Coordinates of N, CA, C and O in Angstrom, one line a residue:
V1018 N 135.4 129.1 122.9 CA 135.2 128.3 121.6 C 135.5 126.9 122.3 O 134.9 125.7 122.4
I1019 N 136.9 126.9 123.3 CA 137.1 125.5 123.8 C 136.2 125.0 124.8 O 135.9 123.7 124.8
I1020 N 135.8 125.9 125.4 CA 134.7 125.4 126.5 C 133.4 125.1 126.0 O 132.8 124.0 126.3
C1021 N 133.0 125.9 124.7 CA 131.8 125.3 124.1 C 131.9 123.9 123.7 O 131.2 122.9 123.4
S1022 N 133.3 123.6 122.8 CA 133.6 122.6 122.2 C 133.8 121.2 123.2 O 133.1 120.1 123.1
G1023 N 134.0 121.6 124.5 CA 133.9 120.7 125.6 C 132.9 120.2 125.8 O 132.5 118.9 126.1
F1024 N 131.6 121.3 126.1 CA 130.4 120.7 126.5 C 129.9 119.9 125.2 O 129.1 118.9 125.4
V1025 N 130.1 120.1 124.0 CA 129.7 119.5 123.1 C 130.3 117.8 123.0 O 129.5 117.0 123.0
L1026 N 131.5 118.0 123.2 CA 132.2 116.5 123.4 C 131.5 115.7 124.5 O 131.3 114.5 124.4
V1027 N 131.4 116.5 125.8 CA 130.8 115.7 127.0 C 129.4 115.3 126.6 O 128.9 114.4 127.0
G1028 N 128.8 116.2 126.0 CA 127.2 115.8 125.4 C 127.2 114.4 124.5 O 126.5 113.6 124.8
K1029 N 128.1 114.5 123.7 CA 128.3 113.4 122.7 C 128.8 112.2 123.4 O 128.3 111.0 123.1
G1030 N 129.7 112.3 124.2 CA 129.9 111.1 125.1 C 129.0 110.6 126.1 O 128.8 109.5 126.1
Y1031 N 128.0 111.4 126.5 CA 127.0 110.9 127.4 C 126.0 110.3 126.6 O 125.5 109.2 126.9
L1032 N 125.7 110.8 125.4 CA 124.8 109.9 124.5 C 125.3 108.7 124.1 O 124.7 107.7 124.0
V1033 N 126.9 108.7 123.9 CA 127.3 107.5 123.4 C 126.8 106.4 124.7 O 126.8 105.0 124.5
Y1034 N 127.2 107.1 126.0 CA 127.2 106.2 127.2 C 125.8 105.6 127.3 O 125.5 104.5 127.8
R1035 N 124.9 106.2 127.3 CA 123.4 106.1 127.2 C 123.0 105.1 126.1 O 122.2 104.3 126.7
E1036 N 123.3 105.1 125.1 CA 123.1 104.0 124.0 C 123.8 102.7 124.4 O 123.1 102.0 124.2
A1037 N 125.1 102.8 125.0 CA 125.6 101.5 125.3 C 124.9 101.0 126.5 O 124.7 99.8 126.7
V1038 N 124.5 101.6 127.4 CA 123.8 101.0 128.7 C 122.4 100.6 128.1 O 121.9 99.9 128.8
G1039 N 121.7 101.3 127.0 CA 120.5 100.7 126.3 C 120.5 99.4 126.0 O 119.7 98.9 126.0
E1040 N 121.8 99.0 125.4 CA 121.8 97.8 124.8 C 122.1 96.8 125.8 O 121.5 95.7 125.9
V1041 N 122.8 96.9 126.8 CA 123.3 96.0 127.8 C 123.3 96.9 129.2 O 124.2 98.0 129.2
S1042 N 122.7 96.5 130.1 CA 122.7 97.3 131.4 C 124.0 97.1 132.0 O 125.0 96.1 131.8
L1043 N 124.5 98.2 132.6 CA 125.6 98.2 133.7 C 125.9 97.1 134.4 O 126.7 96.3 134.4
E1044 N 124.7 96.9 135.2 CA 124.9 95.5 135.7 C 125.2 94.2 135.5 O 125.8 93.2 135.5
E1045 N 124.3 93.9 134.1 CA 124.5 92.9 133.1 C 126.0 92.7 132.7 O 126.5 91.6 132.6
K1046 N 126.4 93.8 132.4 CA 127.9 93.7 131.9 C 128.8 93.4 132.9 O 129.7 92.8 132.8
V1047 N 128.6 94.3 133.9 CA 129.6 93.7 135.2 C 129.4 92.3 135.5 O 130.6 91.5 135.8
T1048 N 128.3 91.6 135.8 CA 128.3 90.4 135.7 C 128.8 89.5 134.7 O 129.6 88.4 135.0
S1049 N 128.7 89.6 133.4 CA 129.2 88.9 132.4 C 130.8 89.2 132.5 O 131.5 88.1 132.2
I1050 N 131.4 90.3 132.8 CA 132.8 90.2 133.0 C 133.4 89.4 134.2 O 134.4 88.7 134.1
Q1051 N 132.5 89.6 135.4 CA 133.1 88.8 136.5 C 133.0 87.2 136.3 O 133.8 86.6 136.8
E1052 N 132.1 86.8 135.6 CA 131.7 85.4 135.2 C 132.9 84.8 134.2 O 132.9 83.5 134.3
K1053 N 133.7 85.6 133.6 CA 134.5 85.3 132.7 C 135.6 84.2 133.8 O 136.0 84.7 134.7
E1054 N 136.3 83.1 132.9 CA 137.0 82.5 133.8 C 138.6 83.0 134.1 O 138.9 82.8 135.3
D1055 N 138.9 84.0 133.6 CA 140.2 84.8 133.6 C 140.0 86.1 134.4 O 140.7 86.8 134.7
F1056 N 138.6 86.3 135.0 CA 138.6 87.6 135.9 C 139.2 87.3 136.9 O 139.5 86.5 137.9
T1057 N 140.1 88.5 137.4 CA 140.9 88.7 138.8 C 140.2 89.8 139.6 O 140.2 90.9 139.0
E1058 N 140.0 89.5 140.9 CA 139.6 90.4 141.7 C 140.6 91.4 141.8 O 142.1 91.0 141.8
Y1059 N 140.4 92.6 142.1 CA 141.5 93.8 142.4 C 142.6 93.2 143.6 O 143.6 93.4 143.4
E1060 N 141.8 92.8 144.7 CA 142.6 92.3 145.9 C 143.8 91.3 145.3 O 144.7 91.1 146.2
E1061 N 143.2 90.5 144.4 CA 144.3 89.4 144.1 C 145.5 89.8 143.0 O 146.3 89.2 142.7
L1062 N 145.5 91.2 142.5 CA 146.4 91.8 141.8 C 147.8 92.1 142.5 O 147.6 92.4 143.5
P1063 N 149.1 91.5 142.1 CA 150.1 91.9 142.6 C 150.3 93.6 142.8 O 150.0 94.1 141.7
E1064 N 151.0 94.0 143.8 CA 151.0 95.5 144.0 C 151.9 96.0 142.9 O 151.6 97.0 142.4
V1065 N 152.8 95.2 142.6 CA 153.9 95.8 141.4 C 153.1 96.1 140.1 O 153.4 97.1 139.4
Y1066 N 152.0 95.2 139.8 CA 151.1 95.1 138.9 C 150.3 96.7 138.9 O 150.5 97.5 137.8
V1067 N 149.8 96.5 140.0 CA 149.0 97.9 140.2 C 149.7 99.2 140.0 O 149.5 100.0 139.4
N1068 N 151.1 99.3 140.6 CA 151.9 100.2 140.5 C 152.2 100.6 139.0 O 152.5 101.7 138.8
A1069 N 152.5 99.6 138.4 CA 153.0 99.8 137.0 C 151.8 100.4 136.1 O 152.2 101.3 135.5
V1070 N 150.7 99.9 136.3 CA 149.6 100.3 135.5 C 149.3 101.7 136.0 O 149.2 102.9 135.1
V1071 N 149.3 102.2 137.1 CA 149.2 103.7 137.6 C 150.3 104.3 136.8 O 150.0 105.6 136.6
A1072 N 151.5 103.9 137.4 CA 152.8 104.9 136.7 C 152.3 105.1 135.1 O 152.9 106.3 134.8
V1073 N 151.9 104.0 134.4 CA 151.8 104.3 133.0 C 150.6 105.0 132.5 O 150.6 105.9 131.8
E1074 N 149.6 104.7 133.3 CA 148.1 105.4 132.8 C 147.8 106.8 133.4 O 147.0 107.5 132.8
D1075 N 148.3 106.9 134.5 CA 147.6 108.0 135.2 C 148.6 108.3 136.6 O 148.4 108.2 137.6
K1076 N 149.9 109.2 136.1 CA 150.9 109.3 137.3 C 150.1 110.2 138.6 O 150.6 110.3 139.7
R1077 N 148.9 111.1 138.5 CA 148.5 111.7 139.2 C 147.3 111.1 140.0 O 146.5 111.7 140.6
F1078 N 146.9 109.8 139.8 CA 145.9 109.2 140.0 C 145.5 109.1 141.6 O 144.7 109.4 142.2
Y1079 N 146.7 109.2 142.5 CA 146.4 109.1 143.8 C 146.3 110.6 144.3 O 145.9 110.7 145.6
S1080 N 146.4 111.5 143.6 CA 146.2 112.9 143.8 C 144.9 113.7 143.5 O 144.8 114.9 143.9
H1081 N 144.0 112.9 142.8 CA 142.6 113.6 142.4 C 141.7 112.4 142.9 O 142.0 111.4 143.2
V1082 N 140.3 112.8 142.7 CA 139.4 112.0 143.6 C 138.8 111.2 142.2 O 137.6 110.8 142.4
G1083 N 139.7 110.8 141.2 CA 139.0 109.9 140.2 C 138.6 110.8 138.9 O 138.4 110.2 137.8
V1084 N 138.7 112.0 138.9 CA 138.4 112.8 137.8 C 139.6 114.0 138.0 O 139.9 114.5 138.7
D1085 N 140.5 113.9 136.9 CA 141.5 114.6 136.8 C 141.2 115.6 135.8 O 141.4 115.6 134.6
P1086 N 141.1 117.0 136.5 CA 140.5 118.0 135.2 C 141.8 118.4 134.5 O 141.5 118.8 133.2
I1087 N 143.2 118.3 134.8 CA 144.1 118.6 133.7 C 144.0 117.5 132.5 O 144.1 117.8 131.6
A1088 N 144.0 116.2 133.2 CA 143.7 115.0 131.7 C 142.6 115.5 131.0 O 142.6 115.3 129.9
I1089 N 141.4 115.9 131.7 CA 140.2 116.0 130.8 C 140.4 117.2 130.0 O 140.0 117.2 129.0
C1090 N 141.0 118.5 130.5 CA 141.2 119.5 129.5 C 142.2 119.2 128.5 O 141.9 119.5 127.4
R1091 N 143.1 118.4 128.7 CA 144.2 117.9 127.4 C 143.5 117.1 126.7 O 143.5 117.4 125.4
A1092 N 142.6 116.1 127.1 CA 141.9 115.4 126.2 C 140.8 116.0 125.4 O 140.6 115.8 124.3
I1093 N 140.1 117.1 126.0 CA 139.1 117.8 125.1 C 140.2 118.8 124.0 O 139.6 118.6 122.9
L1094 N 141.1 119.2 124.3 CA 141.8 119.8 123.6 C 142.4 118.8 122.3 O 142.3 119.5 121.2
H1095 N 143.0 117.9 122.4 CA 143.4 116.8 121.7 C 142.1 116.4 120.8 O 142.4 116.0 119.6
D1096 N 140.9 116.1 121.3 CA 139.8 115.6 120.6 C 139.2 116.8 119.8 O 139.2 116.6 118.5
I1097 N 139.4 118.1 120.1 CA 139.0 119.3 119.1 C 139.7 119.3 118.1 O 139.5 119.4 116.9
Q1098 N 141.2 119.2 118.5 CA 142.3 119.3 117.3 C 142.0 118.2 116.3 O 142.3 118.6 115.2
A1099 N 141.8 117.2 116.8 CA 141.6 115.8 115.9 C 140.2 115.8 115.0 O 140.2 115.2 114.2
G1100 N 139.1 116.6 115.8 CA 137.9 116.4 115.3 C 137.0 115.2 115.7 O 136.0 115.0 114.9
R1101 N 137.5 114.4 116.5 CA 137.0 113.1 116.9 C 137.6 112.9 118.1 O 138.4 113.5 118.7
Y1102 N 136.8 111.6 118.6 CA 137.4 111.5 120.0 C 138.8 110.6 119.8 O 138.9 109.5 119.3
V1103 N 139.8 111.0 120.4 CA 141.0 110.4 120.3 C 142.0 110.2 121.6 O 142.5 109.4 121.7
E1104 N 141.2 110.6 122.7 CA 141.9 110.6 123.8 C 140.8 110.9 125.1 O 139.8 111.5 124.8
G1105 N 141.1 110.0 126.2 CA 140.2 110.3 127.7 C 140.9 110.9 128.6 O 142.2 111.0 128.4
G1106 N 140.2 111.3 129.6 CA 140.8 111.8 130.8 C 141.6 110.9 131.8 O 142.7 111.2 132.1
S1107 N 141.3 109.5 131.7 CA 141.6 108.6 132.7 C 141.2 107.1 132.4 O 140.0 107.1 132.5
T1108 N 142.1 106.4 131.9 CA 141.6 105.1 131.9 C 141.3 104.1 132.9 O 140.5 103.2 132.9
I1109 N 142.0 104.3 134.1 CA 141.8 103.8 135.5 C 140.3 104.0 135.9 O 139.6 102.9 136.2
T1110 N 140.0 105.2 136.0 CA 138.7 105.6 136.7 C 137.7 105.2 135.7 O 136.8 104.6 136.2

């Protein structure tokens, strides 16, 4: 049941993604963000800030390849329990 529910959630998430990309292409969205006055390149961020974000958002960030199976399973379980999207796998990735 959990695996089937996980596939349903992933499918719905993909549909939401496709709809969003259909409205504004990914390239257009990236360009609009980069053109904002307060946009900061990653290289310009202080190391202490990056370390703080990683510590709060995804403690295992450096030990996985951008996809954290543990966080994804936890998020799917919480989404199923809530009956809606309430959590994701990694906000950094």
